[in-house]
Amino acid sequence: MNRLQKPLNASLRLVRSLFTQLHYAPLSCRLLASGRFCRTSVTSGAQQRFMRPLCTDRPTSSFSIQDYEDFKERVLNSDRPVAVQFHADWCGPCKLLGPRLESIVDNTEGDVLLARLNVDDCADLAMEYGVQSIPTVLGFRDGEIVEKIVGVVDDETIRNFVDKLSSDE
């Protein structure tokens, strides 16, 4: 193979790879959007233990806060109690607490909402509410803080937090 054929072969492989990705991507996107992969899976039992479903039938009660106006509208003016998790993408303890908190909040069937606030994106809000370490979860009812969790805690503490938040004390 001479010097001219090597770059040509490399560029042909690149074009072939791009064509394959562009050709098959829309099909996979359509299948995901249609929900066909939600119900069934062609995997072994060992693989299924480590996999999560692509989508669920249950609506989630969680959302992400983008800025102060979003926080004001969705948390302070909410007619339902809101648990606000102050977190960061790089924070290991936040990654441990987040799914457990979301699961417990989802079990309230919409009585309590969960807002996720990235402190790297909304540092002004973190400072305003005195968040000095993450993860921190503040419970808001009628625009006021009624409960607070700092750090990774056990499921029972999270349940008590959510119960206190949803009660009309």
XYZ file of N, CA and C in Angstrom:
507
model
N 0.855 -1.166 0.000
C 0.000 0.000 0.000
C 0.902 1.230 0.000
N 0.659 2.130 -0.898
C 1.521 3.312 -0.974
C 1.016 4.415 -0.035
N 1.776 5.529 0.010
C 1.474 6.615 0.949
C 0.140 7.293 0.653
N -0.300 7.301 -0.572
C -1.554 7.975 -0.915
C -2.781 7.145 -0.536
N -2.642 5.828 -0.540
C -3.785 4.976 -0.242
C -4.149 4.988 1.245
N -3.161 5.144 2.147
C -3.450 5.124 3.585
C -4.398 6.250 3.996
N -4.115 7.519 3.627
C -5.069 8.574 3.998
C -6.428 8.393 3.323
N -6.427 7.874 2.107
C -7.686 7.648 1.403
C -8.516 6.592 2.123
N -7.880 5.500 2.544
C -8.601 4.459 3.280
C -9.131 4.992 4.609
N -8.335 5.812 5.284
C -8.775 6.383 6.561
C -9.978 7.294 6.356
N -9.957 8.107 5.310
C -11.087 9.005 5.082
C -12.319 8.226 4.626
N -12.146 7.130 3.893
C -13.291 6.295 3.520
C -13.925 5.662 4.755
N -13.079 5.203 5.695
C -13.614 4.632 6.937
C -14.398 5.682 7.718
N -13.898 6.902 7.741
C -14.581 7.978 8.448
C -15.935 8.277 7.804
N -15.960 8.368 6.485
C -17.214 8.628 5.771
C -18.195 7.486 6.005
N -17.715 6.252 5.938
C -18.570 5.089 6.166
C -19.134 5.111 7.591
N -18.296 5.463 8.554
C -18.729 5.530 9.948
C -19.788 6.609 10.141
N -19.559 7.786 9.571
C -20.531 8.870 9.690
C -21.846 8.517 9.016
N -21.776 7.879 7.848
C -22.988 7.474 7.149
C -23.784 6.490 7.999
N -23.085 5.531 8.599
C -23.758 4.538 9.432
C -24.443 5.213 10.614
N -23.761 6.141 11.266
C -24.354 6.831 12.411
C -25.561 7.657 11.993
N -25.451 8.370 10.895
C -26.562 9.204 10.445
C -27.727 8.374 9.932
N -27.416 7.239 9.320
C -28.460 6.395 8.756
C -29.269 5.701 9.848
N -28.602 5.192 10.882
C -29.298 4.418 11.900
C -29.782 5.243 13.085
N -29.233 6.420 13.321
C -29.641 7.225 14.473
C -31.118 7.598 14.444
N -31.671 8.036 13.315
C -33.090 8.399 13.341
C -34.001 7.232 13.701
N -33.659 6.016 13.273
C -34.461 4.854 13.612
C -34.455 4.630 15.114
N -33.276 4.679 15.731
C -33.213 4.454 17.173
C -33.941 5.558 17.922
N -33.856 6.785 17.438
C -34.571 7.886 18.088
C -36.075 7.679 17.985
N -36.544 7.206 16.823
C -37.976 6.959 16.667
C -38.430 5.848 17.602
N -37.613 4.792 17.737
C -37.992 3.693 18.614
C -38.029 4.143 20.067
N -37.060 4.953 20.481
C -37.062 5.449 21.851
C -38.262 6.342 22.097
N -38.580 7.188 21.139
C -39.708 8.101 21.293
C -41.031 7.345 21.323
N -41.110 6.233 20.599
C -42.355 5.477 20.566
C -42.554 4.644 21.816
N -41.506 4.452 22.605
C -41.629 3.681 23.833
C -41.488 2.189 23.648
N -41.042 1.726 22.494
C -40.934 0.288 22.273
C -39.899 -0.374 23.179
N -38.897 0.373 23.598
C -37.865 -0.216 24.435
C -38.212 -0.151 25.915
N -39.326 0.447 26.260
C -39.675 0.606 27.669
C -40.107 -0.707 28.307
N -40.800 -1.526 27.587
C -41.446 -2.688 28.173
C -40.599 -3.961 28.117
N -39.892 -4.162 27.038
C -39.193 -5.423 26.874
C -37.717 -5.194 26.695
N -36.980 -6.242 26.931
C -35.538 -6.150 26.803
C -35.011 -7.499 26.355
N -34.066 -7.490 25.434
C -33.465 -8.726 24.951
C -32.086 -8.839 25.585
N -32.077 -9.106 26.878
C -30.819 -9.246 27.599
C -30.910 -10.435 28.527
N -29.765 -10.896 28.962
C -29.741 -12.008 29.901
C -30.117 -11.498 31.288
N -30.401 -12.426 32.187
C -30.744 -12.046 33.555
C -29.622 -11.301 34.239
N -28.384 -11.694 33.972
C -27.242 -11.024 34.595
C -27.137 -9.582 34.123
N -27.404 -9.348 32.842
C -27.333 -7.984 32.323
C -28.470 -7.132 32.864
N -29.655 -7.714 33.041
C -30.809 -6.945 33.484
C -30.638 -6.405 34.898
N -29.882 -7.092 35.742
C -29.688 -6.620 37.110
C -29.003 -5.266 37.146
N -28.165 -4.980 36.155
C -27.387 -3.758 36.161
C -27.953 -2.679 35.243
N -29.110 -2.923 34.649
C -29.666 -1.968 33.695
C -30.899 -1.295 34.275
N -31.105 -0.024 33.909
C -32.305 0.714 34.262
C -33.192 0.797 33.033
N -34.505 0.898 33.215
C -35.371 1.086 32.047
C -35.111 2.444 31.408
N -35.335 2.516 30.091
C -35.112 3.768 29.380
C -36.152 4.818 29.725
N -37.346 4.394 30.060
C -38.373 5.340 30.467
C -39.324 4.635 31.418
N -40.103 5.395 32.142
C -41.042 4.818 33.091
C -42.437 5.347 32.806
N -43.416 4.627 33.311
C -44.801 5.055 33.157
C -45.166 6.148 34.152
N -44.450 6.190 35.292
C -44.763 7.160 36.332
C -44.238 8.540 35.972
N -45.059 9.559 36.142
C -44.528 10.912 35.965
C -43.633 11.252 37.154
N -42.622 12.025 36.921
C -41.712 12.395 37.993
C -42.113 13.741 38.577
N -41.796 13.913 39.840
C -42.123 15.162 40.529
C -40.907 16.059 40.653
N -39.856 15.793 39.878
C -38.627 16.573 40.018
C -38.367 17.429 38.783
N -37.641 18.519 39.006
C -37.273 19.421 37.925
C -35.993 20.135 38.317
N -35.329 20.750 37.336
C -34.089 21.489 37.572
C -34.362 22.987 37.552
N -33.698 23.689 38.447
C -33.803 25.148 38.520
C -32.737 25.746 37.611
N -33.126 26.689 36.766
C -32.201 27.292 35.811
C -31.598 28.605 36.308
N -32.409 29.441 36.969
C -31.943 30.757 37.421
C -32.873 31.260 38.529
N -32.633 32.494 38.987
C -33.418 33.036 40.101
C -34.898 33.159 39.748
N -35.208 33.610 38.555
C -36.616 33.758 38.155
C -37.324 32.405 38.152
N -36.644 31.390 37.659
C -37.191 30.036 37.655
C -37.416 29.560 39.092
N -36.454 29.830 39.966
C -36.560 29.459 41.383
C -37.763 30.153 42.023
N -37.893 31.425 41.767
C -38.994 32.204 42.341
C -40.343 31.654 41.883
N -40.441 31.380 40.588
C -41.706 30.904 40.022
C -42.062 29.494 40.487
N -41.086 28.583 40.456
C -41.385 27.168 40.685
C -41.252 26.722 42.139
N -40.513 27.478 42.951
C -40.325 27.081 44.352
C -41.054 28.037 45.291
N -40.696 29.303 45.251
C -41.267 30.261 46.199
C -42.759 30.478 45.983
N -43.217 30.426 44.737
C -44.637 30.642 44.441
C -45.412 29.344 44.251
N -44.829 28.220 44.624
C -45.484 26.927 44.431
C -46.617 26.740 45.437
N -47.701 26.125 44.979
C -48.808 25.821 45.881
C -48.589 24.501 46.621
N -47.529 23.780 46.266
C -47.169 22.534 46.945
C -45.803 22.696 47.606
N -45.518 21.914 48.635
C -44.185 21.957 49.240
C -43.129 21.498 48.237
N -41.937 22.100 48.330
C -40.851 21.771 47.410
C -39.581 21.496 48.208
N -38.959 20.353 47.946
C -37.639 20.046 48.487
C -36.628 20.485 47.437
N -35.700 21.353 47.815
C -34.697 21.863 46.878
C -33.355 21.245 47.228
N -32.822 20.433 46.309
C -31.517 19.812 46.518
C -30.446 20.688 45.879
N -29.572 21.247 46.706
C -28.413 22.000 46.226
C -27.311 20.976 45.989
N -26.828 20.883 44.750
C -25.865 19.848 44.378
C -24.890 20.389 43.348
N -23.922 19.545 42.988
C -22.997 19.839 41.886
C -22.759 18.540 41.129
N -22.479 18.653 39.840
C -22.264 17.466 39.004
C -21.060 16.653 39.457
N -20.055 17.302 40.013
C -18.818 16.645 40.398
C -18.867 16.075 41.815
N -19.946 16.285 42.542
C -20.055 15.925 43.961
C -20.508 14.476 44.126
N -19.629 13.633 44.650
C -19.955 12.225 44.880
C -21.106 12.023 45.851
N -21.087 12.651 47.034
C -22.210 12.494 47.963
C -23.547 12.950 47.373
N -23.518 13.967 46.511
C -24.756 14.426 45.860
C -25.328 13.324 44.969
N -24.438 12.590 44.310
C -24.878 11.502 43.431
C -25.460 10.343 44.233
N -25.025 10.190 45.483
C -25.591 9.157 46.351
C -26.962 9.564 46.880
N -27.100 10.804 47.280
C -28.344 11.273 47.883
C -29.452 11.490 46.852
N -29.104 12.004 45.684
C -30.094 12.398 44.683
C -31.123 11.342 44.321
N -30.707 10.147 43.888
C -31.695 9.134 43.498
C -32.573 8.677 44.664
N -32.008 8.585 45.857
C -32.791 8.167 47.025
C -33.833 9.224 47.374
N -33.432 10.480 47.331
C -34.356 11.581 47.599
C -35.469 11.613 46.554
N -35.095 11.451 45.290
C -36.093 11.463 44.216
C -37.089 10.321 44.370
N -36.608 9.143 44.732
C -37.483 7.991 44.906
C -38.502 8.234 46.022
N -38.044 8.770 47.133
C -38.946 9.015 48.265
C -39.938 10.131 47.938
N -39.490 11.173 47.262
C -40.399 12.260 46.864
C -41.419 11.747 45.848
N -40.995 10.893 44.919
C -41.930 10.340 43.931
C -43.025 9.510 44.593
N -42.715 8.887 45.730
C -43.716 8.089 46.441
C -44.818 8.941 47.063
N -44.637 10.247 47.135
C -45.695 11.123 47.666
C -46.766 11.401 46.617
N -46.551 10.913 45.405
C -47.515 11.038 44.302
C -47.879 12.496 44.015
N -46.871 13.366 44.046
C -47.087 14.754 43.673
C -47.405 15.686 44.818
N -47.528 15.159 46.046
C -47.786 16.038 47.191
C -46.586 16.930 47.487
N -45.382 16.422 47.206
C -44.141 17.174 47.398
C -43.385 17.154 46.080
N -42.806 18.283 45.703
C -41.999 18.376 44.487
C -40.523 18.396 44.862
N -39.664 17.998 43.924
C -38.221 18.029 44.125
C -37.597 18.915 43.066
N -36.901 19.949 43.519
C -36.174 20.841 42.614
C -34.688 20.593 42.808
N -33.970 20.475 41.708
C -32.513 20.299 41.766
C -31.868 21.610 41.339
N -30.954 22.094 42.190
C -30.304 23.367 41.925
C -28.796 23.140 41.921
N -28.169 23.316 40.757
C -26.728 23.132 40.621
C -26.035 24.384 41.153
N -25.220 24.223 42.207
C -24.588 25.387 42.841
C -23.551 26.033 41.939
N -23.015 25.299 40.978
C -22.070 25.894 40.035
C -22.778 26.849 39.076
N -24.027 26.537 38.747
C -24.801 27.376 37.832
C -25.549 28.497 38.547
N -25.925 28.276 39.795
C -26.735 29.246 40.548
C -26.076 29.553 41.892
N -24.841 29.998 41.851
C -24.093 30.277 43.086
C -24.761 31.368 43.914
N -25.418 32.323 43.260
C -26.082 33.405 43.994
C -27.195 32.879 44.891
N -27.956 31.896 44.416
C -29.019 31.311 45.233
C -28.438 30.509 46.394
N -27.361 29.782 46.135
C -26.716 29.017 47.207
C -26.226 29.956 48.303
N -25.633 31.064 47.920
C -25.153 32.037 48.911
C -26.321 32.687 49.649
N -27.373 33.018 48.926
C -28.534 33.671 49.544
C -29.161 32.803 50.627
N -29.176 31.485 50.414
C -29.790 30.579 51.381
C -28.773 29.937 52.323
N -27.552 30.444 52.327
C -26.551 30.016 53.301
C -26.056 28.595 53.127
N -26.052 28.105 51.909
C -25.562 26.751 51.651
C -24.043 26.782 51.680
N -23.465 26.088 52.676
C -22.017 26.085 52.834
C -21.387 24.757 52.463
N -22.200 23.701 52.379
C -21.683 22.411 51.924
C -22.786 21.701 51.154
N -22.358 20.808 50.298
C -23.324 20.063 49.491
C -23.101 18.574 49.719
N -24.140 17.781 49.630
C -25.521 18.139 49.314
C -26.236 18.782 50.505
N -27.046 19.757 50.200
C -27.951 20.370 51.169
C -29.341 20.345 50.555
N -30.319 19.966 51.359
C -31.707 19.945 50.894
C -32.508 20.867 51.806
N -33.141 21.856 51.213
C -34.008 22.771 51.949
C -35.457 22.481 51.580
N -36.305 22.417 52.588
C -37.723 22.191 52.363
C -38.489 23.498 52.426
N -39.177 23.847 51.351
C -39.946 25.090 51.269
C -41.436 24.784 51.273
N -42.171 25.538 52.092
C -43.628 25.509 52.044
C -44.101 26.957 52.101
N -44.929 27.354 51.164
C -45.438 28.734 51.069
C -44.303 29.750 51.017
N -43.217 29.399 50.317
C -42.100 30.315 50.128
C -41.152 30.433 51.305
N -41.382 29.672 52.370
C -40.547 29.724 53.576
C -39.842 28.387 53.796
N -38.631 28.450 54.359
C -37.894 27.224 54.683
C -38.490 26.629 55.952
N -38.880 25.349 55.880
C -39.448 24.677 57.049
C -38.587 23.517 57.535
N -37.658 23.061 56.724
C -36.830 21.910 57.102
C -35.532 21.952 56.318
N -34.484 21.298 56.877
C -33.169 21.319 56.230
C -32.436 20.009 56.492
N -31.747 19.508 55.458
C -30.855 18.346 55.568
C -29.517 18.759 54.981
N -28.434 18.426 55.683
C -27.089 18.682 55.163
C -26.333 17.362 55.145
N -25.757 17.035 53.998
C -24.963 15.817 53.863
C -25.792 14.621 53.448
N -25.111 13.475 53.353
C -25.780 12.227 53.000
C -26.378 11.645 54.274
N -27.654 11.345 54.229
C -28.359 10.799 55.389
C -29.060 9.509 54.985
N -29.543 8.769 55.987
C -30.216 7.502 55.696
C -31.638 7.748 55.184
N -32.248 6.694 54.657
C -33.579 6.802 54.055
C -34.634 7.239 55.066
N -34.502 6.786 56.314
C -35.481 7.157 57.340
C -35.477 8.667 57.588
N -34.298 9.271 57.610
C -34.196 10.721 57.791
C -34.826 11.454 56.609
N -34.606 10.927 55.404
C -35.212 11.542 54.211
C -36.734 11.433 54.285
N -37.240 10.255 54.688
C -38.697 10.074 54.801
C -39.290 11.045 55.829
N -38.619 11.183 56.982
C -39.100 12.119 58.010
C -39.108 13.551 57.486
N -38.072 13.903 56.719
C -37.983 15.233 56.109
C -39.164 15.466 55.172
N -39.426 14.508 54.298
C -40.518 14.640 53.320
C -41.872 14.636 54.026
N -42.024 13.792 55.060
C -43.287 13.765 55.808
C -43.549 15.096 56.500
N -42.514 15.652 57.118
C -42.681 16.948 57.789
C -43.010 18.041 56.773
N -42.402 17.942 55.609
C -42.642 18.930 54.559
C -44.077 18.854 54.041
N -44.608 17.648 53.943
C -45.957 17.490 53.386
C -47.054 17.708 54.426
N -46.700 17.650 55.719
C -47.723 17.872 56.748
C -48.014 19.366 56.877
N -49.160 19.692 57.439
C -49.580 21.099 57.567
C -49.276 21.656 58.955
N -48.099 21.407 59.472
C -47.734 21.901 60.810
C -47.598 23.395 60.826
